[in-house]
Amino acid sequence: QLQLQESGPGLLKPSETLSLTCTVSGGSVSSTGYYWGWIRQPAGKGLEWIGSVNYSGYTYCNPSLKSRVTISVDTSKNYFSLKLSSVTAADTAVYYCVRRGTNGEPKTYDPWGQGILVTVSS
Amino acid sequence: QSALTQPASVSGSPGQSITISCTGTTSDVGGYNYVSWYRQHPGKAPKLMIYDVTYRPSGVSSRFSGSKSGNTASLTISGLQADDEADYYCSSYTSSGTWVFGGGTKLTVL
């Protein structure tokens, strides 16, 4: 059974770079049928799609975040990562890593990691 | 990209049926059959309930069903149970190659 687990610092200062890693178990980020992505949720608010990456490193991101976002995949270590630069308090949220199907797989986000709270505060 | 429009809240009594709507545009909900629904209990990660408008993942109760008409997708829950009380989110693929979520609907089981 595929499982995703987020890890990274939980507290950042404004202007720093958020760096999160999602470790994949029970499956491989090298699978051609999937994209690996990030979704975030500020406290008490809705879900916001950040972006996704496939096994070859092809990415696409939310236009509103694109200038600050880098998503990458490490097939040798079976994980993928998110970097968000120049963070502000508005980036405070629970960040989820997810898998999405493509190439014949259902085009939906499943499963989800448990989420990691990232707080931006001086 | 604008968020899909969902009602802020809906409610129903145990055993009843409720429907949650998700309205977008021809560039997202209306243009593709890639609408999903997620249930989120407080403090938990979202769980997939419906994908590709009408399909239920293995293990999801048949009480959950999805449909779409024009630019509006809908999630129907029949035979409401206490555990159905949660936030529900829709999502859709868009013509820009991106994904968009609805603002979420809080379901209260009276």
Tab-separated table of C-alpha atoms in Angstrom:
chain	number	residue	atom	x	y	z
A	1	GLN	CA	0.000	0.000	0.000
A	2	LEU	CA	1.443	3.336	-1.065
A	3	GLN	CA	2.236	5.722	1.758
A	4	LEU	CA	3.519	9.302	1.662
A	5	GLN	CA	5.247	11.103	4.512
A	6	GLU	CA	6.144	14.780	4.623
A	7	SER	CA	9.169	16.058	6.518
A	8	GLY	CA	10.932	19.362	7.012
A	9	PRO	CA	11.194	22.394	9.285
A	10	GLY	CA	7.981	23.481	10.940
A	11	LEU	CA	9.002	27.080	11.625
A	12	LEU	CA	10.485	29.627	9.249
A	13	LYS	CA	11.205	33.332	9.317
A	14	PRO	CA	9.875	35.696	6.641
A	15	SER	CA	12.022	35.757	3.480
A	16	GLU	CA	13.464	32.277	4.124
A	17	THR	CA	12.991	29.302	1.807
A	18	LEU	CA	10.567	26.539	2.735
A	19	SER	CA	11.995	23.087	1.986
A	20	LEU	CA	9.885	19.958	2.362
A	21	THR	CA	10.490	16.361	1.389
A	22	CYS	CA	7.939	13.629	0.750
A	23	THR	CA	9.196	10.092	1.255
A	24	VAL	CA	7.376	7.456	-0.757
A	25	SER	CA	6.973	3.912	0.554
A	26	GLY	CA	5.147	0.989	-0.996
A	27	GLY	CA	5.665	2.422	-4.467
A	28	SER	CA	8.155	4.180	-6.724
A	29	VAL	CA	8.444	7.769	-7.882
A	30	SER	CA	9.868	6.283	-11.092
A	31	SER	CA	6.430	4.982	-12.091
A	32	THR	CA	5.421	6.432	-15.450
A	33	GLY	CA	1.746	6.451	-14.568
A	34	TYR	CA	1.888	9.113	-11.903
A	35	TYR	CA	2.694	12.674	-10.970
A	36	TRP	CA	3.813	13.611	-7.464
A	37	GLY	CA	2.571	16.844	-6.023
A	38	TRP	CA	1.950	19.301	-3.227
A	39	ILE	CA	-1.260	20.839	-1.913
A	40	ARG	CA	-1.525	23.242	1.017
A	41	GLN	CA	-4.230	24.382	3.406
A	42	PRO	CA	-4.064	27.467	5.645
A	43	ALA	CA	-5.725	26.993	8.999
A	44	GLY	CA	-9.488	27.139	8.681
A	45	LYS	CA	-9.339	27.620	4.922
A	46	GLY	CA	-9.607	25.581	1.762
A	47	LEU	CA	-7.161	23.569	-0.292
A	48	GLU	CA	-4.714	25.172	-2.719
A	49	TRP	CA	-2.917	23.212	-5.437
A	50	ILE	CA	0.803	24.051	-5.543
A	51	GLY	CA	2.184	21.861	-8.317
A	52	SER	CA	3.387	18.456	-9.470
A	53	VAL	CA	6.421	16.640	-10.891
A	54	ASN	CA	6.764	13.377	-12.797
A	55	TYR	CA	9.530	10.775	-12.818
A	56	SER	CA	11.503	12.631	-15.477
A	57	GLY	CA	11.385	15.915	-13.599
A	58	TYR	CA	8.721	17.596	-15.719
A	59	THR	CA	6.843	20.033	-13.514
A	60	TYR	CA	3.888	22.308	-13.667
A	61	CYS	CA	2.780	24.718	-10.980
A	62	ASN	CA	0.073	27.046	-9.795
A	63	PRO	CA	0.624	30.268	-11.767
A	64	SER	CA	0.172	32.320	-8.596
A	65	LEU	CA	3.156	30.580	-6.983
A	66	LYS	CA	5.210	29.657	-10.012
A	67	SER	CA	7.917	32.295	-9.553
A	68	ARG	CA	8.692	31.006	-6.052
A	69	VAL	CA	8.157	27.252	-6.397
A	70	THR	CA	10.577	24.465	-7.268
A	71	ILE	CA	9.395	20.864	-7.252
A	72	SER	CA	11.864	18.078	-7.904
A	73	VAL	CA	12.092	14.302	-7.764
A	74	ASP	CA	14.944	12.027	-6.657
A	75	THR	CA	14.399	8.597	-8.165
A	76	SER	CA	17.486	7.130	-6.483
A	77	LYS	CA	16.160	7.915	-3.021
A	78	ASN	CA	12.458	7.578	-3.898
A	79	TYR	CA	11.307	10.958	-2.723
A	80	PHE	CA	10.206	14.293	-4.113
A	81	SER	CA	10.631	17.785	-2.758
A	82	LEU	CA	9.107	21.244	-2.584
A	83	LYS	CA	10.974	24.504	-2.264
A	84	LEU	CA	9.094	27.781	-1.813
A	85	SER	CA	11.234	30.887	-1.677
A	86	SER	CA	10.719	34.249	0.000
A	87	VAL	CA	8.018	33.005	2.356
A	88	THR	CA	5.652	35.315	4.209
A	89	ALA	CA	3.000	34.771	6.852
A	90	ALA	CA	0.569	34.034	4.016
A	91	ASP	CA	2.487	30.817	3.330
A	92	THR	CA	1.661	29.464	6.788
A	93	ALA	CA	-0.317	26.288	6.160
A	94	VAL	CA	-0.477	22.540	6.401
A	95	TYR	CA	1.372	21.155	3.393
A	96	TYR	CA	0.299	17.791	1.960
A	97	CYS	CA	2.171	15.628	-0.495
A	98	VAL	CA	0.046	13.631	-2.897
A	99	ARG	CA	0.113	11.280	-5.863
A	100	ARG	CA	-1.887	11.876	-9.027
A	101	GLY	CA	-2.554	9.411	-11.803
A	102	THR	CA	-1.867	9.926	-15.496
A	103	ASN	CA	-1.374	7.771	-18.584
A	104	GLY	CA	-4.322	5.485	-17.967
A	105	GLU	CA	-4.479	5.888	-14.204
A	106	PRO	CA	-7.313	7.866	-12.572
A	107	LYS	CA	-6.551	11.551	-12.814
A	108	THR	CA	-7.113	12.285	-9.158
A	109	TYR	CA	-5.131	12.955	-5.998
A	110	ASP	CA	-4.803	9.789	-3.937
A	111	PRO	CA	-3.295	8.995	-1.516
A	112	TRP	CA	-2.375	11.987	0.627
A	113	GLY	CA	0.344	12.294	3.225
A	114	GLN	CA	-0.695	13.138	6.761
A	115	GLY	CA	0.371	16.751	6.271
A	116	ILE	CA	2.971	18.951	7.917
A	117	LEU	CA	2.303	22.312	9.511
A	118	VAL	CA	4.675	25.042	8.397
A	119	THR	CA	4.514	28.343	10.273
A	120	VAL	CA	6.148	31.536	9.034
A	121	SER	CA	6.786	33.980	11.856
A	122	SER	CA	9.466	36.412	12.900
B	1	GLN	CA	-7.384	30.646	-11.649
B	2	SER	CA	-10.546	31.080	-9.591
B	3	ALA	CA	-11.666	28.574	-7.019
B	4	LEU	CA	-14.693	26.449	-7.815
B	5	THR	CA	-17.872	27.564	-6.051
B	6	GLN	CA	-19.339	25.384	-3.314
B	7	PRO	CA	-21.974	26.223	-0.699
B	8	ALA	CA	-20.358	27.081	2.614
B	9	SER	CA	-22.548	24.662	4.521
B	10	VAL	CA	-25.232	22.036	4.149
B	11	SER	CA	-27.018	19.955	6.746
B	12	GLY	CA	-29.230	16.925	7.008
B	13	SER	CA	-30.631	14.452	9.488
B	14	PRO	CA	-29.445	10.865	9.826
B	15	GLY	CA	-30.872	8.718	7.078
B	16	GLN	CA	-31.596	11.633	4.766
B	17	SER	CA	-29.852	12.488	1.510
B	18	ILE	CA	-27.946	15.682	0.776
B	19	THR	CA	-26.312	17.099	-2.320
B	20	ILE	CA	-23.301	19.414	-2.492
B	21	SER	CA	-22.759	21.420	-5.672
B	22	CYS	CA	-19.505	22.528	-7.247
B	23	THR	CA	-19.748	25.177	-9.943
B	24	GLY	CA	-16.968	26.097	-12.314
B	25	THR	CA	-16.668	27.119	-15.938
B	26	THR	CA	-16.253	25.571	-19.352
B	27	SER	CA	-12.499	25.774	-18.724
B	28	ASP	CA	-12.610	23.368	-15.836
B	29	VAL	CA	-15.664	21.457	-14.557
B	30	GLY	CA	-17.614	21.844	-17.785
B	31	GLY	CA	-14.746	20.985	-20.053
B	32	TYR	CA	-13.352	17.829	-18.497
B	33	ASN	CA	-14.565	14.733	-16.677
B	34	TYR	CA	-11.782	15.076	-14.130
B	35	VAL	CA	-13.802	16.180	-11.128
B	36	SER	CA	-12.984	14.644	-7.756
B	37	TRP	CA	-14.525	14.937	-4.311
B	38	TYR	CA	-12.659	14.713	-1.009
B	39	ARG	CA	-13.861	14.368	2.557
B	40	GLN	CA	-11.855	15.913	5.383
B	41	HIS	CA	-12.462	15.298	9.045
B	42	PRO	CA	-11.011	17.876	11.491
B	43	GLY	CA	-7.272	17.563	11.850
B	44	LYS	CA	-7.040	14.857	9.198
B	45	ALA	CA	-5.842	14.709	5.621
B	46	PRO	CA	-8.471	14.755	2.865
B	47	LYS	CA	-9.726	11.395	1.657
B	48	LEU	CA	-10.761	10.693	-1.925
B	49	MET	CA	-14.465	9.844	-2.199
B	50	ILE	CA	-15.267	10.293	-5.927
B	51	TYR	CA	-13.048	10.660	-9.000
B	52	ASP	CA	-13.649	11.263	-12.714
B	53	VAL	CA	-17.082	12.717	-11.813
B	54	THR	CA	-18.836	9.449	-10.989
B	55	TYR	CA	-16.341	6.772	-9.917
B	56	ARG	CA	-15.932	5.522	-6.359
B	57	PRO	CA	-12.552	4.263	-5.167
B	58	SER	CA	-12.455	0.805	-3.685
B	59	GLY	CA	-13.654	0.882	-0.098
B	60	VAL	CA	-15.839	3.981	-0.405
B	61	SER	CA	-19.474	3.380	0.465
B	62	SER	CA	-22.050	3.249	-2.326
B	63	ARG	CA	-23.924	5.908	-0.370
B	64	PHE	CA	-21.609	8.391	-2.088
B	65	SER	CA	-22.315	9.272	-5.715
B	66	GLY	CA	-21.227	11.949	-8.135
B	67	SER	CA	-22.687	13.577	-11.217
B	68	LYS	CA	-22.206	16.529	-13.514
B	69	SER	CA	-24.416	18.779	-15.597
B	70	GLY	CA	-22.835	21.531	-17.628
B	71	ASN	CA	-20.429	23.503	-15.463
B	72	THR	CA	-21.754	22.110	-12.167
B	73	ALA	CA	-20.702	18.873	-10.511
B	74	SER	CA	-22.549	17.396	-7.567
B	75	LEU	CA	-21.842	15.015	-4.721
B	76	THR	CA	-24.806	13.180	-3.220
B	77	ILE	CA	-24.646	11.361	0.085
B	78	SER	CA	-27.580	9.116	0.855
B	79	GLY	CA	-28.487	7.554	4.185
B	80	LEU	CA	-26.586	10.207	6.150
B	81	GLN	CA	-24.548	8.937	9.063
B	82	ALA	CA	-22.896	10.777	11.928
B	83	ASP	CA	-19.437	10.029	10.517
B	84	ASP	CA	-20.337	11.856	7.311
B	85	GLU	CA	-20.061	15.140	9.227
B	86	ALA	CA	-16.949	16.720	7.718
B	87	ASP	CA	-15.724	19.248	5.188
B	88	TYR	CA	-16.079	18.294	1.528
B	89	TYR	CA	-13.986	19.673	-1.319
B	90	CYS	CA	-14.311	19.314	-5.069
B	91	SER	CA	-11.460	19.659	-7.520
B	92	SER	CA	-11.116	19.836	-11.282
B	93	TYR	CA	-8.509	19.798	-13.994
B	94	THR	CA	-8.362	23.023	-15.990
B	95	SER	CA	-7.636	24.008	-19.557
B	96	SER	CA	-4.394	25.610	-18.350
B	97	GLY	CA	-3.100	22.199	-17.327
B	98	THR	CA	-3.492	23.110	-13.672
B	99	TRP	CA	-5.848	22.003	-10.919
B	100	VAL	CA	-8.350	24.000	-8.916
B	101	PHE	CA	-10.281	23.252	-5.730
B	102	GLY	CA	-13.605	24.417	-4.422
B	103	GLY	CA	-13.780	26.512	-1.291
B	104	GLY	CA	-15.175	23.617	0.723
B	105	THR	CA	-18.551	22.745	2.211
B	106	LYS	CA	-19.149	21.962	5.860
B	107	LEU	CA	-21.647	19.135	6.232
B	108	THR	CA	-23.504	19.011	9.533
B	109	VAL	CA	-25.464	15.911	10.484
B	110	LEU	CA	-28.266	17.145	12.722
